[in-house]
Amino acid sequence: MRRLLLLTLAAGLVLLAGASAWVLPRWLDWDRHRGALAEIASERLGRPVALEGQVGLVLLPQPLLEASRIVIGQAADEIQMSARALRLRLDLWALLMGRLEVRELALVGADIRLPWPPTSLPGLTPPPWLTALDARLEESRIQIGGAVVEGVNARLTAGEIGEALTAEGSLAWRGRPMRFQAVLGRAGDAGVAPLDITASASGANLRARGVLLTEGGFAGRLEASGPDLSALIPAPAGAFRATANLAAGAELIVANQLELTLGSDAVRGGALLRLVPEPRFELTITAPSLDLEPWLAALRGAGAQAIPLSLDLSAEAAQFGPLRMTELRATANLQNEQLTLGRVSATMPGDTALELSGGGGATRLELGLRWRSVRPAEWLGAAGLTPRLAPPEGPALGSLRLSWEGGAFSVTELVAQLGPTRIGGGFVWRPGARPNLALGLEFDTLDLPQSQSELATALRDAAGEADLQLRLSFARLNLGGEVWERLALDGATENGRIVLRRLAGRHLGLDVVLAGTLSGAGNAARLSEMTLEAEGPAGPLLGRLGVARPDLAAAPLRLRLSGAGPLEALALRLEGDLAEARLEAQLTVDAPQERVQARLTVRHPGAVRILSQALAIPPPDWIGEGSFSLIANLGWRVADGRGAWNAESFELVAGELRGRGQVALSGERPALSGRIALERLPLPDWRGLDLTAWPGLDLDLAVTADRVAPRGLPLLEAASGRLRADAQALRLEEGRASLAGGSVTAAARAERAGPRLAFEGGMTDIVLAAPLTGRPLDIAAGRLSGELKLEAAGATPDAWLRSAVGEGSLTLRDGVVQGFDAPAAAAALGWADPGTALAAALESGATPIERGHVAFTLAEGRLTLTEAALGAEAGLALGLSGSVDLGQDRLALRLTLPVPEGAPPVALEVTGPSLNPRRLAELAPWRAWRAANPP
């Protein structure tokens, strides 16, 4: 028990002594040692030191004397120092003997400013009685010239005399921790001291081995390697290895014969750290091949640099995205997060030379670019840019300013020449889930092979990929042969919606203004607030439509189109004025099904004028005076890949012509088919017909007319027939009509080859109320029937008459033939002396015909009577023979009167022009016979 009590007492004494050693020094007054401590610190630091704060001692775990608020004066070496606290590690036995012997000195929170170039070395040297040095820096900051190193925690130790001086510890470099060690050997007889520095940060290792020269400076070899160069300097990320010869002086630190392997790229060059007047790091790199994108990204994202950086880069071949370059030369400066590109030049595909300069920071980059390209299309293709619209042919050159911020970039001050086209303006590109491109460009003249529809398709496709804001102007724009002048476009595409705020320009001589909005896609597409206005001379537009009309070329044309609705039921209203003509139309368009329905109205005060101007024909006076009006319900659709028109109904008034019907127009060669019902159909004089005016379309029309009024011919009623035409022939089939109480039938065929005409027709019981031809020898009255079949060559009636071949017949009942008086002549023949009565009866008068029949043939325009019998009153039989030259309109006829048996004939010969024929009566033989045979 006694032994346990003694052990407990001993342990308590030990604990009491330890507690006293831990607590009592804190309660003691150490200010009396303030001067001694300041003197020790001044000796160690080589400069005056004052202790203004409290001084305290801690014995355990080791004697440590700490003073706060340290003031450090300046010595002749121009080093400026300050510290938050000073710690001195003391020798315990010396302290127990009453002496202060320092084993380690530590500056806490020191701020050390080292001048550059240095004028002398710091005086961190041990006192003569101390053979070893141990000094520390904790949580300190060192500034060398303009370079600042934060978070320095280092230890400086010196061994015995002749041993090396070693400094090791850690610091923060570009926000990353770095470990370092420096070993300075003792100088030899020549005054040269070896120096070996090693550092490691982010897995990278750096070692510099060499010597400190007597005259000042350092010469040696630098080796560095690591997994990521970007952790050390603004450079692409990747494993690296570098070697160089290193030389340092008061003003420069030079690394020459630099060999750097970065990933798969091997480069050569040199590095230079300028120390005066301000620190600056300069890096020169030469490479056979280089990828530029990582370098540019590293420079832009480098952030604030402790030391400004200059980069001089050259490469025989380089890659920027998909674009390959040669002869690359570039200079760059990086200072305070600001990147400056001095002059960058390169040669690219298409014999393209590019130069740029500018600068910016991590979030913004501004560049000035200049380029010249012999083959710009090849350059764009190499850059992976395939424009939807082919650029103009020819070389390209230009300049612009490019601003790049936050992924968006803008182009301003654009001045370019693409082939013959000059361009100015700029654009802005904003990336995102749906990119946005705002274009503001001016073109003097631009020729593109694409058509207007292809351009619209390209814009629609682009609208599906990005939002566009477009402000474009063209002095002259040629789209696939369609020329626009003074064209200005203000529009946008937003979330697939196309907004055309205003398109204004001159096209085909018309001042055109267009606006509207197209939203949705496919069957859900919708057009709203669409307006189109056009005004100007009509000639160019009519020429483009293939209906050039000289008389309308200078006529003023005004069009206005407005509408809205879904594309499957788009409602449009069209209004137009052409000269004195007024056009109005209400349209419904089904774009997906390619169908159109329209109600069309056209009016003009003068039918003759509008038809002459619209059809480019002489004024058709034969239609009579009056206005023109067309009201039609039209339809259009796509059939067999081609457009097809139909008029479900139409009403037409043109002078005296009035009618209605239904027609359709379709086919590769336009074919017009349908039915036309006319109230009155005026026709021109048949002598003006001409087969050279061949219709440019096929016909298949069933035509009826209440009245047909051919100029110079009797009025036809209840006419009907079918009119057909193709590229080879024009045919009238099943022609029928009522004429003067009788009926007529006709069929005709006009062949384009030749041309040739074939006709076959007949008439039945036509009642003549007036002379048939109006000639001296004519049928003045009666009931006619007949047939005619002929063929003729030529394009005009005169040619037909000269070449007619065929046959026919004519029957007259209860009629009258004018030009001679057969009953009077026959009566005179019964007289003993007819005197002049017979001659007078054969010169004029009229002969009633109870029944007459004539058959004839046609050959080369000559009508020859093959059979003729005329039965006059009281059984008087007349003979008729001879021919008629239709082409020359000349007669060669012989009329014979009945005479007693054995008597010579009495005849009348009619020859010469039909309008003024010569009459020759054969009376002499008969007179002689009558004298010999009196009644």
Short mmCIF file of N, CA, C and O in Angstrom, two decimals, residues 745-790:
data_model
loop_
_atom_site.label_atom_id
_atom_site.label_comp_id
_atom_site.label_asym_id
_atom_site.label_seq_id
_atom_site.Cartn_x
_atom_site.Cartn_y
_atom_site.Cartn_z
N THR A 745 -75.82 20.89 -143.88
CA THR A 745 -74.88 20.04 -143.15
C THR A 745 -73.49 20.32 -143.69
O THR A 745 -73.33 20.70 -144.87
N ALA A 746 -72.49 20.12 -142.85
CA ALA A 746 -71.13 20.40 -143.30
C ALA A 746 -70.15 19.59 -142.47
O ALA A 746 -70.37 19.33 -141.28
N ALA A 747 -69.08 19.21 -143.12
CA ALA A 747 -67.92 18.59 -142.46
C ALA A 747 -66.69 19.10 -143.21
O ALA A 747 -66.67 19.13 -144.44
N ALA A 748 -65.69 19.50 -142.44
CA ALA A 748 -64.50 20.07 -143.07
C ALA A 748 -63.27 19.58 -142.33
O ALA A 748 -63.31 19.27 -141.13
N ARG A 749 -62.17 19.53 -143.07
CA ARG A 749 -60.89 19.12 -142.48
C ARG A 749 -59.80 19.97 -143.10
O ARG A 749 -59.64 20.00 -144.32
N ALA A 750 -59.06 20.68 -142.25
CA ALA A 750 -57.93 21.48 -142.70
C ALA A 750 -56.66 20.82 -142.16
O ALA A 750 -56.51 20.66 -140.95
N GLU A 751 -55.78 20.44 -143.09
CA GLU A 751 -54.53 19.78 -142.70
C GLU A 751 -53.39 20.79 -142.73
O GLU A 751 -53.27 21.57 -143.68
N ARG A 752 -52.60 20.73 -141.67
CA ARG A 752 -51.51 21.69 -141.55
C ARG A 752 -50.43 21.44 -142.59
O ARG A 752 -49.82 22.39 -143.09
N ALA A 753 -50.18 20.19 -142.89
CA ALA A 753 -49.18 19.86 -143.91
C ALA A 753 -49.74 20.26 -145.26
O ALA A 753 -50.77 19.79 -145.71
N GLY A 754 -49.10 21.10 -145.94
CA GLY A 754 -49.55 21.56 -147.25
C GLY A 754 -49.66 23.06 -147.33
O GLY A 754 -48.88 23.70 -148.01
N PRO A 755 -50.65 23.70 -146.67
CA PRO A 755 -51.81 23.07 -146.04
C PRO A 755 -52.84 22.64 -147.08
O PRO A 755 -52.79 23.05 -148.24
N ARG A 756 -53.81 21.83 -146.63
CA ARG A 756 -54.85 21.34 -147.51
C ARG A 756 -56.20 21.44 -146.79
O ARG A 756 -56.27 21.40 -145.56
N LEU A 757 -57.24 21.55 -147.63
CA LEU A 757 -58.60 21.67 -147.11
C LEU A 757 -59.48 20.64 -147.79
O LEU A 757 -59.42 20.45 -149.01
N ALA A 758 -60.30 19.97 -147.00
CA ALA A 758 -61.30 19.04 -147.52
C ALA A 758 -62.65 19.43 -146.94
O ALA A 758 -62.76 19.75 -145.74
N PHE A 759 -63.68 19.45 -147.83
CA PHE A 759 -65.02 19.88 -147.39
C PHE A 759 -66.05 18.95 -147.99
O PHE A 759 -65.95 18.54 -149.14
N GLU A 760 -67.06 18.66 -147.20
CA GLU A 760 -68.19 17.88 -147.69
C GLU A 760 -69.44 18.40 -147.00
O GLU A 760 -69.47 18.51 -145.76
N GLY A 761 -70.45 18.78 -147.82
CA GLY A 761 -71.64 19.33 -147.21
C GLY A 761 -72.82 19.27 -148.15
O GLY A 761 -72.73 18.85 -149.31
N GLY A 762 -73.94 19.69 -147.59
CA GLY A 762 -75.15 19.70 -148.39
C GLY A 762 -76.17 20.64 -147.81
O GLY A 762 -76.04 21.14 -146.68
N MET A 763 -77.20 20.95 -148.64
CA MET A 763 -78.29 21.79 -148.17
C MET A 763 -79.58 21.24 -148.73
O MET A 763 -79.62 20.62 -149.80
N THR A 764 -80.66 21.49 -147.99
CA THR A 764 -81.96 20.94 -148.36
C THR A 764 -83.01 22.02 -148.18
O THR A 764 -83.13 22.59 -147.09
N ASP A 765 -83.74 22.26 -149.32
CA ASP A 765 -84.90 23.16 -149.29
C ASP A 765 -84.59 24.53 -148.72
O ASP A 765 -85.31 25.06 -147.86
N ILE A 766 -83.52 25.10 -149.20
CA ILE A 766 -83.18 26.46 -148.81
C ILE A 766 -84.03 27.41 -149.63
O ILE A 766 -84.02 27.37 -150.87
N VAL A 767 -84.75 28.26 -148.99
CA VAL A 767 -85.62 29.21 -149.67
C VAL A 767 -84.86 30.51 -149.89
O VAL A 767 -84.42 31.14 -148.93
N LEU A 768 -84.70 30.87 -151.16
CA LEU A 768 -83.99 32.10 -151.48
C LEU A 768 -84.97 33.26 -151.49
O LEU A 768 -85.98 33.23 -152.19
N ALA A 769 -84.66 34.25 -150.74
CA ALA A 769 -85.48 35.46 -150.72
C ALA A 769 -84.79 36.59 -151.47
O ALA A 769 -85.35 37.68 -151.63
N ALA A 770 -83.56 36.35 -151.94
CA ALA A 770 -82.80 37.36 -152.66
C ALA A 770 -81.84 36.63 -153.57
O ALA A 770 -81.60 35.42 -153.42
N PRO A 771 -81.26 37.33 -154.56
CA PRO A 771 -80.30 36.67 -155.45
C PRO A 771 -79.19 35.98 -154.67
O PRO A 771 -78.73 36.46 -153.63
N LEU A 772 -78.74 34.85 -155.21
CA LEU A 772 -77.78 34.02 -154.48
C LEU A 772 -76.41 34.63 -154.44
O LEU A 772 -75.76 34.66 -153.39
N THR A 773 -75.89 35.15 -155.58
CA THR A 773 -74.51 35.65 -155.62
C THR A 773 -74.42 37.14 -155.90
O THR A 773 -73.36 37.73 -155.75
N GLY A 774 -75.55 37.74 -156.36
CA GLY A 774 -75.52 39.16 -156.66
C GLY A 774 -74.86 39.49 -157.98
O GLY A 774 -74.50 40.65 -158.20
N ARG A 775 -74.73 38.54 -158.91
CA ARG A 775 -74.12 38.77 -160.22
C ARG A 775 -75.23 38.90 -161.28
O ARG A 775 -76.38 38.54 -161.04
N PRO A 776 -74.85 39.37 -162.48
CA PRO A 776 -75.89 39.54 -163.52
C PRO A 776 -76.61 38.25 -163.85
O PRO A 776 -77.81 38.25 -164.11
N LEU A 777 -75.88 37.15 -163.87
CA LEU A 777 -76.48 35.85 -164.11
C LEU A 777 -76.53 35.11 -162.78
O LEU A 777 -75.51 34.71 -162.24
N ASP A 778 -77.75 34.93 -162.25
CA ASP A 778 -77.84 34.45 -160.87
C ASP A 778 -79.18 33.76 -160.66
O ASP A 778 -80.12 33.89 -161.46
N ILE A 779 -79.27 33.02 -159.52
CA ILE A 779 -80.54 32.43 -159.08
C ILE A 779 -81.16 33.45 -158.15
O ILE A 779 -80.63 33.74 -157.08
N ALA A 780 -82.27 33.98 -158.55
CA ALA A 780 -82.89 35.07 -157.80
C ALA A 780 -83.86 34.58 -156.76
O ALA A 780 -84.09 35.26 -155.74
N ALA A 781 -84.43 33.44 -156.92
CA ALA A 781 -85.41 32.93 -155.97
C ALA A 781 -85.60 31.45 -156.20
O ALA A 781 -85.14 30.88 -157.18
N GLY A 782 -86.29 30.83 -155.21
CA GLY A 782 -86.57 29.43 -155.36
C GLY A 782 -86.18 28.64 -154.12
O GLY A 782 -85.83 29.19 -153.08
N ARG A 783 -86.29 27.33 -154.27
CA ARG A 783 -85.95 26.43 -153.18
C ARG A 783 -84.79 25.55 -153.66
O ARG A 783 -84.91 24.83 -154.63
N LEU A 784 -83.66 25.68 -152.93
CA LEU A 784 -82.43 25.05 -153.36
C LEU A 784 -82.10 23.84 -152.50
O LEU A 784 -82.28 23.85 -151.28
N SER A 785 -81.55 22.85 -153.15
CA SER A 785 -80.94 21.70 -152.47
C SER A 785 -79.66 21.37 -153.23
O SER A 785 -79.56 21.65 -154.44
N GLY A 786 -78.71 20.79 -152.52
CA GLY A 786 -77.50 20.45 -153.23
C GLY A 786 -76.48 19.75 -152.35
O GLY A 786 -76.67 19.60 -151.13
N GLU A 787 -75.42 19.29 -153.00
CA GLU A 787 -74.31 18.61 -152.32
C GLU A 787 -73.01 19.13 -152.90
O GLU A 787 -72.94 19.52 -154.07
N LEU A 788 -71.98 19.08 -152.08
CA LEU A 788 -70.66 19.51 -152.55
C LEU A 788 -69.59 18.72 -151.81
O LEU A 788 -69.65 18.55 -150.59
N LYS A 789 -68.63 18.24 -152.56
CA LYS A 789 -67.48 17.54 -151.99
C LYS A 789 -66.25 18.00 -152.75
O LYS A 789 -66.19 17.89 -153.97
N LEU A 790 -65.29 18.56 -151.99
CA LEU A 790 -64.12 19.09 -152.68
C LEU A 790 -62.88 18.97 -151.79
O LEU A 790 -62.97 18.81 -150.57
#
